[in-house]
Coordinates of N, CA and C in Angstrom, one line a residue:
M394 N 23.3 208.3 103.8 CA 22.3 208.5 102.8 C 22.9 208.8 101.4
K395 N 24.0 209.6 101.4 CA 24.7 209.9 100.2 C 25.3 208.6 99.6
R396 N 25.8 207.7 100.5 CA 26.4 206.5 100.0 C 25.3 205.6 99.3
A397 N 24.1 205.6 99.8 CA 23.0 204.8 99.2 C 22.7 205.3 97.8
Y398 N 22.7 206.6 97.7 CA 22.4 207.2 96.3 C 23.5 206.9 95.4
F399 N 24.8 207.0 95.9 CA 25.9 206.7 95.1 C 25.9 205.2 94.6
L400 N 25.6 204.3 95.5 CA 25.5 202.9 95.1 C 24.4 202.6 94.1
N401 N 23.3 203.3 94.3 CA 22.2 203.1 93.3 C 22.6 203.7 92.0
F402 N 23.3 204.8 92.0 CA 23.7 205.4 90.7 C 24.7 204.4 90.0
I403 N 25.6 203.9 90.7 CA 26.6 202.9 90.1 C 25.9 201.7 89.6
L404 N 25.0 201.1 90.4 CA 24.2 200.0 90.0 C 23.4 200.3 88.7
S405 N 22.8 201.4 88.6 CA 22.0 201.8 87.4 C 22.9 201.9 86.2
L406 N 24.1 202.5 86.3 CA 25.0 202.5 85.2 C 25.4 201.1 84.7
L407 N 25.7 200.2 85.7 CA 26.0 198.9 85.3 C 24.9 198.2 84.6
L408 N 23.7 198.4 85.0 CA 22.5 197.8 84.4 C 22.3 198.3 83.0
I409 N 22.5 199.6 82.8 CA 22.3 200.3 81.5 C 23.4 199.8 80.6
G410 N 24.6 199.6 81.1 CA 25.7 199.1 80.2 C 25.5 197.7 79.8
C411 N 24.9 196.9 80.6 CA 24.6 195.5 80.2 C 23.5 195.4 79.2
A412 N 22.5 196.2 79.5 CA 21.3 196.2 78.6 C 21.7 196.6 77.2
S413 N 22.6 197.5 77.0 CA 22.9 198.0 75.7 C 23.4 196.9 74.7
W414 N 24.3 196.0 75.1 CA 24.7 195.0 74.2 C 23.7 193.9 74.1
K415 N 22.9 193.6 75.1 CA 21.9 192.6 75.1 C 20.8 193.0 74.1
D416 N 20.6 194.3 73.9 CA 19.6 194.8 73.0 C 19.9 194.4 71.6
K417 N 21.2 194.2 71.3 CA 21.7 193.8 70.0 C 21.4 192.4 69.6
L418 N 21.1 191.5 70.6 CA 20.8 190.1 70.3 C 19.4 190.0 69.5
K419 N 19.4 189.1 68.5 CA 18.2 188.9 67.7 C 17.5 187.7 68.2
P420 N 16.2 187.7 68.3 CA 15.4 186.6 68.8 C 15.2 185.4 67.9
S421 N 15.4 185.6 66.6 CA 15.2 184.4 65.7 C 16.0 184.6 64.4
G422 N 16.1 183.6 63.6 CA 16.8 183.6 62.3 C 17.4 182.3 62.0
N423 N 18.4 182.3 61.2 CA 19.1 181.0 60.9 C 20.4 180.9 61.7
Y424 N 21.2 179.9 61.4 CA 22.4 179.7 62.3 C 23.3 180.9 62.3
E425 N 23.4 181.6 61.2 CA 24.2 182.8 61.1 C 23.8 183.8 62.2
V426 N 22.5 184.0 62.4 CA 22.1 184.9 63.5 C 22.5 184.4 64.8
A427 N 22.4 183.1 65.0 CA 22.9 182.5 66.3 C 24.4 182.8 66.5
V428 N 25.2 182.6 65.4 CA 26.6 183.0 65.4 C 26.8 184.4 65.8
E429 N 26.0 185.3 65.2 CA 26.2 186.7 65.5 C 25.8 187.0 67.0
N430 N 24.8 186.4 67.5 CA 24.4 186.5 68.9 C 25.5 186.0 69.8
A431 N 26.1 184.9 69.4 CA 27.2 184.4 70.3 C 28.4 185.3 70.3
I432 N 28.7 185.9 69.1 CA 29.8 186.8 69.0 C 29.6 188.1 69.9
I433 N 28.4 188.6 69.8 CA 28.0 189.8 70.7 C 28.2 189.4 72.1
D434 N 27.7 188.3 72.6 CA 27.8 187.9 74.0 C 29.3 187.7 74.3
Y435 N 30.0 187.0 73.5 CA 31.4 186.7 73.7 C 32.2 188.0 73.9
L436 N 32.1 188.9 73.0 CA 32.8 190.2 73.0 C 32.5 191.0 74.3
N437 N 31.4 190.8 74.9 CA 31.0 191.6 76.0 C 31.1 190.8 77.4
T438 N 31.4 189.5 77.3 CA 31.4 188.8 78.6 C 32.7 187.9 78.8
A439 N 33.3 187.5 77.7 CA 34.4 186.5 77.8 C 35.7 187.2 78.1
R440 N 36.5 186.7 79.0 CA 37.8 187.3 79.4 C 38.8 187.0 78.3
Y441 N 38.6 185.9 77.5 CA 39.6 185.5 76.6 C 39.7 186.4 75.3
N442 N 38.7 187.2 75.1 CA 38.6 188.0 73.9 C 39.8 189.0 73.8
K443 N 40.4 189.2 74.9 CA 41.5 190.2 74.9 C 42.9 189.5 74.6
E444 N 42.9 188.2 74.7 CA 44.2 187.5 74.5 C 44.4 187.2 73.0
F445 N 43.4 187.1 72.2 CA 43.5 186.8 70.8 C 42.8 187.8 69.9
N446 N 43.2 187.8 68.6 CA 42.5 188.6 67.7 C 41.8 187.8 66.6
T447 N 42.0 186.4 66.7 CA 41.3 185.5 65.7 C 40.6 184.5 66.6
F448 N 39.4 184.1 66.1 CA 38.5 183.2 66.8 C 37.9 182.2 65.9
H449 N 38.1 180.9 66.2 CA 37.5 179.8 65.3 C 36.1 179.5 65.9
I450 N 35.2 179.4 65.0 CA 33.8 179.1 65.4 C 33.4 177.7 64.9
I451 N 32.8 176.9 65.7 CA 32.3 175.6 65.2 C 30.8 175.6 65.5
N452 N 30.1 175.1 64.6 CA 28.6 175.0 64.7 C 28.2 173.6 64.8
K453 N 27.2 173.3 65.7 CA 26.6 172.0 65.8 C 25.1 172.3 65.8
L454 N 24.3 171.5 65.0 CA 22.9 171.7 64.9 C 22.2 170.4 65.3
N455 N 21.1 170.5 65.9 CA 20.2 169.3 66.1 C 18.8 169.8 65.9
E456 N 17.8 169.0 66.2 CA 16.4 169.3 66.0 C 15.9 170.5 66.7
M457 N 16.4 170.8 67.9 CA 15.9 171.9 68.8 C 16.9 172.9 69.1
V458 N 18.2 172.6 68.9 CA 19.3 173.5 69.5 C 20.3 173.8 68.4
I459 N 20.8 175.0 68.4 CA 22.0 175.4 67.6 C 23.2 175.6 68.6
G460 N 24.2 174.9 68.4 CA 25.4 175.0 69.2 C 26.5 175.8 68.5
V461 N 27.1 176.8 69.2 CA 28.1 177.6 68.6 C 29.3 177.7 69.6
S462 N 30.4 177.3 69.2 CA 31.6 177.3 70.0 C 32.6 178.4 69.5
I463 N 33.1 179.2 70.4 CA 34.0 180.2 70.0 C 35.3 180.0 70.8
N464 N 36.4 179.9 70.1 CA 37.7 179.5 70.7 C 38.8 180.5 70.1
G465 N 39.5 181.2 71.0 CA 40.6 182.0 70.6 C 41.6 181.1 69.8
D466 N 42.1 181.5 68.7 CA 42.9 180.7 67.9 C 44.1 181.4 67.3
A467 N 45.3 180.8 67.5 CA 46.5 181.4 67.0 C 47.1 180.5 65.9
N468 N 46.4 179.4 65.5 CA 46.9 178.5 64.5 C 46.8 179.1 63.1
K469 N 47.6 178.5 62.2 CA 47.5 178.8 60.8 C 46.8 177.7 60.0
W470 N 46.0 178.1 59.1 CA 45.3 177.1 58.2 C 46.2 176.9 57.0
Q471 N 46.3 175.7 56.6 CA 47.1 175.3 55.4 C 46.1 175.3 54.2
L472 N 46.5 176.0 53.2 CA 45.7 176.1 52.0 C 45.5 174.8 51.4
G473 N 46.5 173.9 51.4 CA 46.4 172.6 50.8 C 45.9 172.6 49.4
E474 N 44.9 171.8 49.1 CA 44.4 171.7 47.7 C 43.2 172.6 47.6
I475 N 42.8 173.3 48.6 CA 41.6 174.2 48.5 C 42.0 175.4 47.7
K476 N 41.0 175.8 46.8 CA 41.2 177.0 46.0 C 39.9 177.8 46.0
V477 N 40.0 179.1 45.6 CA 38.8 179.9 45.5 C 37.8 179.2 44.6
G478 N 36.5 179.2 45.1 CA 35.4 178.6 44.4 C 35.1 177.2 44.9
D479 N 36.1 176.6 45.7 CA 35.8 175.2 46.3 C 34.9 175.4 47.5
K480 N 34.2 174.3 47.8 CA 33.4 174.2 49.0 C 34.1 173.1 49.8
G481 N 34.6 173.5 51.0 CA 35.3 172.5 51.8 C 34.5 172.2 53.1
K482 N 34.7 171.0 53.6 CA 34.0 170.6 54.8 C 34.6 171.3 56.0
Y483 N 35.9 171.5 56.1 CA 36.5 172.1 57.2 C 37.1 173.5 57.0
F484 N 37.6 173.7 55.8 CA 38.3 175.0 55.6 C 37.3 176.2 55.7
P485 N 37.7 177.2 56.4 CA 36.8 178.4 56.7 C 36.3 179.0 55.4
S486 N 35.0 179.3 55.4 CA 34.4 180.0 54.2 C 33.6 181.2 54.6
R487 N 33.4 181.4 55.9 CA 32.6 182.5 56.4 C 33.4 183.2 57.5
F488 N 33.2 184.5 57.6 CA 33.8 185.3 58.6 C 33.0 186.5 59.0
K489 N 33.3 187.0 60.1 CA 32.8 188.3 60.6 C 33.9 189.0 61.3
E490 N 34.2 190.3 60.9 CA 35.2 191.1 61.6 C 34.5 192.1 62.4
V491 N 34.9 192.1 63.7 CA 34.3 193.0 64.7 C 35.3 193.6 65.6
D492 N 35.4 194.9 65.6 CA 36.4 195.6 66.5 C 37.8 195.1 66.4
G493 N 38.2 194.9 65.1 CA 39.6 194.4 64.9 C 39.9 193.0 65.3
K494 N 38.8 192.2 65.4 CA 38.9 190.8 65.8 C 38.2 190.0 64.6
L495 N 38.8 188.9 64.3 CA 38.3 188.0 63.2 C 37.6 186.8 63.8
F496 N 36.4 186.6 63.5 CA 35.6 185.4 63.8 C 35.4 184.6 62.5
Y497 N 35.8 183.4 62.4 CA 35.7 182.6 61.2 C 35.2 181.2 61.4
W498 N 34.5 180.7 60.4 CA 33.9 179.3 60.5 C 33.8 178.7 59.2
S499 N 33.6 177.4 59.2 CA 33.4 176.6 58.0 C 31.9 176.5 57.7
D500 N 31.5 176.6 56.4 CA 30.2 176.4 56.0 C 30.3 175.6 54.7
S501 N 29.9 174.3 54.7 CA 30.1 173.5 53.6 C 29.2 173.8 52.4
T502 N 28.3 174.7 52.6 CA 27.4 175.1 51.5 C 27.9 176.4 50.8
V503 N 29.0 177.0 51.3 CA 29.5 178.2 50.8 C 30.9 178.0 50.3
S504 N 31.1 178.5 49.1 CA 32.5 178.4 48.5 C 33.5 179.4 49.1
V505 N 34.7 179.0 49.1 CA 35.8 179.8 49.6 C 35.9 181.0 48.6
T506 N 36.0 182.2 49.1 CA 36.1 183.4 48.3 C 37.5 184.1 48.4
H507 N 37.7 185.0 47.5 CA 38.9 185.8 47.6 C 38.9 186.6 48.9
N508 N 37.8 187.1 49.3 CA 37.7 187.8 50.5 C 38.1 187.0 51.7
M509 N 37.7 185.7 51.7 CA 38.1 184.8 52.8 C 39.6 184.6 52.9
I510 N 40.2 184.4 51.7 CA 41.6 184.2 51.6 C 42.3 185.5 52.1
D511 N 41.9 186.6 51.6 CA 42.5 187.9 51.9 C 42.4 188.2 53.4
I512 N 41.3 187.9 54.0 CA 41.2 188.3 55.4 C 42.0 187.3 56.3
M513 N 42.2 186.1 55.8 CA 43.0 185.1 56.5 C 44.5 185.5 56.4
K514 N 44.9 186.1 55.2 CA 46.2 186.6 55.1 C 46.5 187.8 55.9
Q515 N 45.5 188.7 56.0 CA 45.6 189.9 56.8 C 45.8 189.6 58.2
Y516 N 45.1 188.6 58.8 CA 45.3 188.2 60.2 C 46.4 187.2 60.4
K517 N 47.1 186.9 59.3 CA 48.2 186.0 59.4 C 47.9 184.6 59.9
I518 N 46.7 184.1 59.5 CA 46.3 182.7 59.9 C 46.3 181.8 58.7
L519 N 46.9 182.2 57.5 CA 46.9 181.3 56.4 C 48.3 181.0 56.0
D520 N 48.5 179.7 55.9 CA 49.8 179.2 55.4 C 49.6 178.9 53.9
T521 N 50.2 179.6 53.0 CA 49.9 179.5 51.6 C 50.8 178.4 50.9
I522 N 51.6 177.8 51.6 CA 52.4 176.7 51.1 C 51.4 175.5 50.8
K523 N 51.4 175.0 49.6 CA 50.4 173.9 49.3 C 50.9 172.6 49.8
Y524 N 50.2 172.1 50.8 CA 50.5 170.7 51.3 C 49.4 169.8 50.7
S525 N 49.7 168.6 50.4 CA 48.8 167.7 49.9 C 47.8 167.1 50.9
N526 N 46.5 167.3 50.7 CA 45.5 166.7 51.5 C 45.6 167.2 53.0
N527 N 45.9 168.4 53.2 CA 46.1 168.9 54.6 C 45.5 170.3 54.7
G528 N 44.3 170.4 55.1 CA 43.7 171.8 55.2 C 43.3 172.2 56.6
I529 N 43.4 171.2 57.6 CA 43.1 171.5 59.0 C 44.3 171.7 59.8
P530 N 44.4 172.7 60.6 CA 45.6 172.8 61.5 C 45.7 171.6 62.4
D531 N 47.0 171.3 62.8 CA 47.2 170.2 63.6 C 46.5 170.3 64.9
D532 N 46.4 171.5 65.5 CA 45.7 171.7 66.7 C 44.7 172.8 66.5
V533 N 43.4 172.5 66.6 CA 42.4 173.4 66.3 C 42.1 174.4 67.4
G534 N 43.1 175.0 68.0 CA 42.9 176.0 69.0 C 43.4 175.6 70.3
P535 N 43.7 176.6 71.2 CA 44.2 176.3 72.5 C 43.0 175.9 73.5
Y536 N 42.4 174.8 73.3 CA 41.3 174.3 74.2 C 41.8 174.2 75.6
S537 N 43.1 174.1 75.9 CA 43.5 174.0 77.3 C 43.0 175.3 78.1
K538 N 42.8 176.4 77.4 CA 42.3 177.6 78.1 C 40.8 177.5 78.1
G539 N 40.2 176.8 77.2 CA 38.7 176.6 77.2 C 38.1 177.5 76.2
A540 N 37.1 176.9 75.5 CA 36.3 177.6 74.5 C 35.0 177.9 75.2
I541 N 34.3 178.9 74.7 CA 32.9 179.2 75.2 C 32.0 178.6 74.2
H542 N 31.1 177.7 74.8 CA 30.1 177.1 73.9 C 28.7 177.7 74.3
Y543 N 28.0 178.0 73.2 CA 26.7 178.6 73.3 C 25.7 177.6 72.8
Y544 N 24.5 177.5 73.4 CA 23.5 176.6 73.0 C 22.2 177.5 72.9
F545 N 21.7 177.6 71.7 CA 20.5 178.5 71.4 C 19.3 177.6 71.1
C546 N 18.1 177.9 71.7 CA 16.9 177.3 71.2 C 16.6 177.8 69.8
K547 N 16.3 176.9 68.9 CA 15.9 177.3 67.6 C 14.7 178.2 67.5
T548 N 13.8 178.0 68.5 CA 12.6 178.7 68.5 C 12.7 180.1 69.1
D549 N 13.8 180.3 69.9 CA 14.0 181.6 70.6 C 15.4 181.8 70.9
F550 N 16.2 182.5 70.0 CA 17.6 182.7 70.2 C 17.9 183.5 71.5
L551 N 17.0 184.2 72.1 CA 17.2 184.9 73.3 C 17.3 183.9 74.5
K552 N 16.8 182.7 74.3 CA 16.9 181.6 75.3 C 18.1 180.8 75.0
Y553 N 19.2 181.0 75.7 CA 20.4 180.3 75.5 C 21.2 180.0 76.8
K554 N 22.1 179.1 76.7 CA 23.0 178.8 77.8 C 24.4 178.8 77.2
K555 N 25.3 179.1 78.1 CA 26.7 179.1 77.6 C 27.6 178.4 78.7
L556 N 28.6 177.8 78.3 CA 29.5 177.2 79.3 C 30.9 177.1 78.7
K557 N 31.9 177.1 79.6 CA 33.3 177.0 79.2 C 33.7 175.6 79.3
S558 N 34.4 175.1 78.3 CA 34.8 173.8 78.2 C 36.2 173.6 77.5
T559 N 37.0 172.7 78.0 CA 38.2 172.3 77.3 C 38.0 171.2 76.3
I560 N 36.7 170.7 76.3 CA 36.3 169.6 75.4 C 35.6 170.2 74.2
S561 N 35.9 169.8 73.0 CA 35.3 170.4 71.8 C 33.8 170.1 71.8
I562 N 33.0 171.1 71.3 CA 31.6 171.0 71.2 C 31.2 169.8 70.4
G563 N 30.2 169.1 70.9 CA 29.7 167.8 70.2 C 30.3 166.6 70.8
Y564 N 31.3 166.7 71.7 CA 31.9 165.6 72.3 C 31.6 165.4 73.8
Y565 N 30.5 166.0 74.2 CA 30.0 165.9 75.6 C 28.5 166.2 75.6
E566 N 27.8 165.8 76.6 CA 26.4 166.0 76.7 C 26.1 167.5 76.9
P567 N 25.3 168.1 75.9 CA 25.1 169.5 76.1 C 24.1 169.8 77.2
P568 N 24.0 171.0 77.7 CA 23.1 171.4 78.8 C 21.7 171.3 78.3
N569 N 20.8 171.1 79.3 CA 19.4 171.0 78.9 C 18.8 172.4 78.8
L570 N 18.1 172.6 77.7 CA 17.4 173.8 77.5 C 15.9 173.4 77.2
N571 N 15.0 174.2 77.8 CA 13.6 173.9 77.6 C 13.2 174.6 76.3
C572 N 13.4 174.0 75.2 CA 13.2 174.6 73.9 C 11.9 174.2 73.2
K573 N 10.9 173.8 74.0 CA 9.7 173.4 73.4 C 9.0 174.5 72.6
N574 N 8.6 174.1 71.4 CA 7.8 175.0 70.5 C 6.4 175.1 71.1
K575 N 5.8 176.3 71.1 CA 4.5 176.5 71.7 C 3.5 175.7 70.9
N576 N 3.7 175.5 69.6 CA 2.7 174.8 68.8 C 3.0 173.3 68.6
A577 N 4.0 172.8 69.3 CA 4.4 171.4 69.1 C 4.4 170.7 70.4
E578 N 4.2 169.4 70.4 CA 4.4 168.6 71.6 C 5.6 167.7 71.5
Y579 N 6.5 167.7 72.5 CA 7.7 166.9 72.5 C 7.7 166.1 73.7

């Protein structure tokens, strides 16, 4: 009888612990909210978050789904011809720092800032030697270990699937999500 109470107590603690981080997930917003939700899930469920302190994020969007890939990354980015105020297609321009870990991604609508350069220097992922026409690392992360890819329904960010893959997001068929909008027919 005592054993059953003990097991119920342990199970309750586990459920309460899981619920606390899931309560931080937001049900809707723009792709930045989807990125934040992916980071929250990643930090609480992925084994790889202990191996790295920098993580490269890649976003893919389509009509119904936002894809977010998080990959532990030890590569250095070459500054190349990018400078503060430029908008680059690949060079990181957004970041989020959580618990001593840096998550960064490219947003072609946002200019590179001094804060972005400074945080990259702080985490030692910026090569400040100016190389001509070379802003992308030779190897965009250790995909041999696998990245975690998140697929969020645009109509409900709490409805998502994740999978581990050694193939970069966008280069394989994504999982099916039933993301039908209540007011639309698809």
